XYZ file of C-alpha atoms in Angstrom:
401
model
C -23.070 52.491 20.680
C -22.641 55.980 19.171
C -19.349 57.788 18.876
C -20.657 60.414 21.266
C -21.511 57.894 23.951
C -18.228 56.085 23.578
C -15.797 58.904 23.629
C -13.913 60.154 26.661
C -13.382 63.836 27.294
C -10.009 64.736 28.758
C -9.867 68.228 30.182
C -6.459 69.690 30.889
C -8.170 72.992 31.625
C -5.705 75.838 31.750
C -2.726 73.520 31.788
C -1.229 74.725 28.503
C -1.299 78.351 29.555
C -0.016 77.518 32.995
C 2.745 75.403 31.517
C 4.070 78.506 29.788
C 3.492 80.795 32.757
C 4.788 78.459 35.449
C 7.301 76.047 33.888
C 9.165 75.545 37.154
C 5.940 74.835 39.031
C 4.783 72.094 36.684
C 8.329 70.758 36.333
C 8.276 69.746 39.989
C 6.096 66.816 39.053
C 4.951 66.391 35.466
C 2.414 63.728 36.373
C -0.969 65.439 36.855
C -3.490 64.543 39.514
C -6.460 63.051 37.704
C -10.032 63.286 38.932
C -12.658 61.238 37.116
C -16.056 62.727 36.319
C -18.661 60.115 35.409
C -21.797 61.849 34.178
C -24.771 61.232 31.850
C -23.929 62.981 28.597
C -26.426 60.751 26.767
C -29.477 58.724 27.724
C -32.550 59.276 29.870
C -30.794 61.257 32.617
C -28.674 63.472 30.362
C -30.528 66.743 30.971
C -27.753 68.005 33.258
C -24.795 66.320 31.537
C -23.479 69.262 29.529
C -23.512 71.697 32.437
C -22.006 69.088 34.764
C -19.133 68.690 32.313
C -18.513 72.414 32.024
C -18.701 72.912 35.803
C -16.013 70.263 36.330
C -13.780 71.904 33.730
C -14.154 75.317 35.356
C -13.231 73.887 38.759
C -10.036 72.386 37.336
C -9.188 75.632 35.552
C -9.536 77.582 38.795
C -7.413 75.113 40.755
C -4.658 75.172 38.157
C -4.761 78.962 37.913
C -4.059 78.996 41.658
C -0.960 76.821 41.213
C -2.502 73.371 41.302
C -2.175 70.925 44.187
C 1.288 70.717 45.713
C 2.797 71.896 42.452
C 0.851 69.431 40.329
C -1.834 70.406 37.885
C -5.268 68.821 38.062
C -6.920 67.094 35.117
C -10.547 66.052 35.030
C -11.206 63.008 32.883
C -14.849 63.060 31.835
C -16.677 59.875 30.864
C -20.245 59.367 29.671
C -22.160 56.827 31.771
C -24.890 56.798 29.081
C -27.513 56.749 31.874
C -26.797 53.025 31.999
C -25.264 50.983 34.861
C -23.397 48.582 32.567
C -21.854 51.407 30.550
C -21.022 53.170 33.802
C -19.133 50.147 35.122
C -17.030 50.028 31.952
C -16.293 53.735 32.201
C -15.460 53.516 35.905
C -13.045 50.645 35.296
C -11.305 52.742 32.666
C -11.054 55.721 35.009
C -9.680 53.585 37.834
C -7.438 51.161 35.941
C -6.228 53.247 32.993
C -6.455 56.878 34.068
C -5.563 56.111 37.696
C -7.911 58.742 39.093
C -7.833 59.511 42.811
C -11.595 60.064 42.898
C -14.707 59.894 40.756
C -17.273 62.686 40.921
C -20.647 63.256 39.332
C -22.418 59.885 39.338
C -25.987 61.158 39.053
C -28.421 58.258 38.554
C -28.770 56.041 41.621
C -28.649 52.879 39.505
C -25.301 54.038 38.104
C -23.897 54.900 41.521
C -25.038 51.601 43.006
C -23.253 49.756 40.193
C -19.917 51.554 40.413
C -19.652 52.074 44.178
C -18.107 48.627 44.869
C -15.448 49.271 42.219
C -14.556 52.493 43.991
C -14.216 51.286 47.535
C -12.474 48.082 46.475
C -9.866 50.154 44.599
C -9.684 52.771 47.382
C -11.037 55.446 45.065
C -13.293 58.124 46.535
C -16.760 58.389 44.980
C -18.499 61.767 45.282
C -22.073 61.309 44.126
C -25.132 63.394 43.309
C -27.467 60.381 43.656
C -30.338 60.133 46.108
C -31.061 56.448 46.873
C -30.711 55.844 50.621
C -29.224 52.417 49.925
C -26.020 53.949 48.525
C -24.585 55.137 51.824
C -25.791 51.964 53.545
C -23.307 49.986 51.449
C -20.062 48.842 53.141
C -18.130 51.620 51.416
C -15.448 52.025 54.107
C -15.795 55.792 54.030
C -15.012 56.183 50.336
C -18.497 57.455 49.371
C -19.587 61.075 49.892
C -23.096 62.095 48.851
C -23.774 65.787 48.135
C -27.423 65.320 47.120
C -30.422 64.912 49.451
C -31.541 61.345 50.061
C -34.656 59.711 48.678
C -36.145 59.720 52.172
C -35.786 63.487 52.428
C -36.996 64.133 48.875
C -39.950 61.781 49.280
C -40.878 63.405 52.566
C -40.855 66.865 51.006
C -43.004 65.710 48.066
C -45.490 64.055 50.420
C -45.649 67.160 52.581
C -46.231 69.307 49.486
C -49.138 67.123 48.413
C -50.747 67.457 51.831
C -50.116 71.222 51.861
C -51.933 71.462 48.523
C -54.985 69.940 50.197
C -54.772 66.527 48.547
C -56.121 63.393 50.247
C -55.486 60.514 47.821
C -52.059 60.015 46.249
C -50.984 57.642 43.499
C -47.333 57.177 42.515
C -46.339 56.290 38.948
C -42.703 55.566 38.129
C -40.266 53.087 36.559
C -38.264 50.471 38.414
C -35.375 52.256 40.114
C -33.442 51.732 43.360
C -35.807 54.218 45.010
C -39.259 53.684 43.423
C -40.733 51.498 46.164
C -39.200 53.733 48.827
C -41.007 56.717 47.348
C -44.312 54.842 47.397
C -43.838 53.815 51.029
C -42.633 57.215 52.251
C -45.248 59.340 50.487
C -48.106 56.928 51.231
C -47.122 57.012 54.895
C -47.294 60.799 54.979
C -50.757 60.801 53.411
C -51.942 58.080 55.769
C -50.782 60.011 58.835
C -52.584 63.089 57.481
C -55.846 61.139 57.245
C -55.576 60.329 53.555
C -54.337 57.369 51.543
C -51.610 56.498 49.078
C -50.828 53.785 46.552
C -48.522 53.274 43.620
C -47.533 51.368 40.519
C -44.049 50.666 39.203
C -44.086 50.428 35.428
C -41.794 49.156 32.698
C -39.464 51.816 31.356
C -39.156 53.005 27.739
C -42.742 52.359 26.624
C -44.435 54.440 23.944
C -47.663 54.610 25.954
C -48.618 54.297 29.616
C -52.367 54.571 29.113
C -53.097 51.244 30.834
C -51.022 52.310 33.855
C -52.727 55.707 33.873
C -56.159 54.068 33.740
C -55.197 51.845 36.675
C -54.096 54.890 38.656
C -57.250 56.851 37.861
C -59.469 54.021 39.082
C -58.323 54.910 42.612
C -59.622 58.476 42.069
C -56.445 60.270 43.205
C -56.386 64.034 43.627
C -52.611 64.031 43.208
C -50.331 61.857 41.097
C -46.637 61.734 41.944
C -44.423 61.144 38.914
C -41.233 59.259 39.729
C -39.735 58.819 36.271
C -37.110 60.576 34.190
C -37.930 63.003 31.379
C -38.584 60.478 28.559
C -41.185 58.404 30.414
C -42.590 61.300 32.459
C -43.395 63.180 29.253
C -45.338 60.149 27.979
C -47.210 59.728 31.279
C -48.163 63.408 31.353
C -49.528 63.200 27.809
C -51.583 60.128 28.704
C -52.912 61.838 31.836
C -53.930 64.828 29.716
C -55.668 62.623 27.137
C -57.485 60.824 29.964
C -58.863 64.134 31.201
C -57.136 64.037 34.579
C -57.435 67.422 36.292
C -55.828 66.709 39.669
C -52.446 67.805 40.945
C -49.206 66.387 39.495
C -45.933 66.488 41.388
C -42.572 65.275 40.137
C -38.887 65.432 40.929
C -36.124 67.466 39.308
C -34.975 64.494 37.248
C -38.410 64.198 35.626
C -39.993 67.635 35.601
C -37.485 70.258 34.498
C -36.750 72.553 31.565
C -36.112 69.620 29.260
C -39.573 68.255 30.104
C -41.171 71.660 29.531
C -39.656 71.706 26.057
C -40.699 68.105 25.347
C -44.464 68.406 25.872
C -47.170 70.795 24.635
C -47.756 73.682 27.039
C -51.209 72.464 28.030
C -49.855 69.024 28.983
C -47.358 70.257 31.558
C -49.238 73.319 32.785
C -49.616 73.375 36.575
C -47.302 70.455 37.342
C -45.056 70.856 40.380
C -41.406 69.890 40.749
C -39.103 69.536 43.738
C -35.493 70.520 43.039
C -32.481 70.348 45.382
C -31.465 73.988 45.625
C -28.010 75.309 44.912
C -26.610 78.030 47.179
C -27.894 80.816 44.933
C -26.742 83.576 47.303
C -23.224 82.165 47.684
C -20.180 83.668 46.032
C -19.160 80.299 44.587
C -22.520 79.931 42.843
C -22.522 83.477 41.469
C -19.008 83.150 40.060
C -19.745 79.766 38.507
C -22.921 81.016 36.826
C -21.058 84.065 35.523
C -18.265 81.940 34.060
C -20.804 79.670 32.386
C -22.585 82.758 31.020
C -26.023 81.598 32.113
C -28.692 83.043 34.400
C -29.073 80.056 36.727
C -27.607 76.599 37.278
C -29.016 73.358 38.634
C -27.811 71.963 41.947
C -26.400 68.799 40.367
C -23.936 70.694 38.181
C -22.991 72.792 41.206
C -22.345 69.573 43.099
C -19.963 68.340 40.393
C -18.090 71.646 40.630
C -17.851 71.109 44.378
C -16.693 67.505 43.942
C -13.591 68.615 42.044
C -12.818 71.348 44.564
C -13.289 69.067 47.567
C -10.916 66.447 46.176
C -8.240 69.012 45.346
C -8.471 70.757 48.715
C -8.426 67.455 50.597
C -5.211 66.462 48.826
C -3.662 69.886 49.396
C -4.364 69.650 53.127
C -2.772 66.219 53.590
C 0.450 66.278 55.625
C 1.796 63.317 53.653
C 1.455 65.050 50.303
C 0.336 61.749 48.785
C -2.262 61.875 46.025
C -4.545 58.862 46.255
C -8.091 57.974 47.191
C -7.312 57.149 50.793
C -5.709 60.555 51.268
C -8.840 62.178 49.854
C -11.095 60.112 52.121
C -9.094 60.851 55.255
C -8.815 64.608 54.692
C -12.048 65.628 52.949
C -14.036 66.388 56.101
C -11.084 68.369 57.405
C -11.473 70.926 54.614
C -15.277 70.921 54.374
C -16.507 71.047 57.959
C -13.688 72.071 60.265
C -15.097 74.171 63.142
C -11.718 75.903 63.417
C -11.368 76.451 59.678
C -11.815 79.765 57.904
C -14.813 79.676 55.584
C -13.730 79.869 51.934
C -15.805 79.533 48.776
C -13.100 79.144 46.140
C -10.050 77.035 45.409
C -7.594 79.936 45.229
C -8.273 81.133 48.772
C -8.417 77.589 50.089
C -5.134 76.518 48.528
C -3.403 79.699 49.695
C -4.503 79.208 53.295
C -3.576 75.534 53.300
C -0.120 76.218 51.876
C 0.436 78.691 54.720
C -0.484 76.040 57.273
C -3.992 77.308 57.893
C -7.283 75.441 58.212
C -10.311 75.931 55.991
C -14.017 75.203 55.835
C -15.053 75.049 52.170
C -18.629 75.992 51.302
C -19.394 75.371 47.646
C -21.770 76.381 44.907
C -24.228 73.714 46.059
C -24.083 74.901 49.673
C -22.319 73.911 52.909
C -20.629 70.525 52.684
C -20.864 68.950 56.124
C -21.078 65.161 56.005
C -22.556 62.646 58.425
C -20.560 59.567 59.393
C -22.221 57.535 56.617
C -21.228 60.084 53.951
C -24.573 61.885 53.573
C -24.478 65.669 53.304
C -26.413 67.579 55.955
C -28.617 70.661 55.811
C -29.930 70.766 52.242
C -32.579 73.081 50.820
C -35.128 72.586 48.054
C -36.560 74.815 45.363
C -40.269 74.273 44.738
C -41.245 74.960 41.139
C -44.426 74.902 39.067
C -44.935 75.002 35.323
C -46.798 78.254 34.691
C -47.599 79.442 31.164
C -44.980 77.170 29.679
C -42.187 78.151 32.070
C -40.842 76.859 35.375
C -41.596 79.330 38.154
C -40.161 79.129 41.676
C -42.907 79.082 44.297
C -40.643 78.855 47.363
C -37.239 77.771 48.663
C -37.148 75.851 51.944
């Protein structure tokens, strides 16, 4: 294990400056409120790790600049899950048992989330996740799991619909074993079947240097569209093998497999024309615009926006609690009250939210990733997608819907 993958990043944000500016405020309770952020800084799913980390830090800085939560500053403790369930379990145990976090946010890969979810609900720690596998919110999580990302069912449905819209009749799915691979095959094949076409799929072994045999098996079915269900490392290999095999049909992938990192990993001719489906951030929202400006970038992925929202949701939930207690159960019981209250005033930042709550008001927080209304099982409602295509070596948005 490398030093990078082993280390923990502790972010006190603006705490030092605030300690000087507000000594009486922080003196009320020197113990900070800790929020864990478990994200892939290394490994196959690490393409969003760095921006997820920075987004979490910015959220904590903003909360602390507004006075913290009930006079206590917020710290985000960032751990690398290494894109690996076993490493994630070790990191989650550390966050829960050593750091005593009230919640864990981030949790991107579905295999990681599935592994750590039991630790969270058993310890009464809220888990805010950016994972998509439907199975996650079907677990007996006792209300401690909140998902801010669209489910596999919704993503698979949108990909299937896109394939049909592009005029394709025969679909073949290629992807590694994940908690959602077979679901994607079933969902997308069903859409093609109902449209008068057909679908099939193959789940392959991850981390191979070549997938030519799997590609040959797929091409024997004569598909006019191949859906790529892997992450960047294996998707880049599959795309190269498809190119070498002379495949000229459509290729559609997901944001975790076809993204800027993929564009940079393959020759331009290999990725040209491939489509990608990306959960869309709330690009017109004030929260999104401010976050992008603070990160000094032109655009930001939805997953990093979700991590930003995770930190804000936890802090606002705690600030709204009549008991003033800072623990996972308090977060669970008050989170919907600050994110989807019909009587609440819509706010898009921690400062306004904390000010209203301290005055006895009610709020409805809409974040950088969009509105945050949750179903009873913890799934977020009303998500949008950005449809992208690789054109001349760059990702171009074709529509948002």
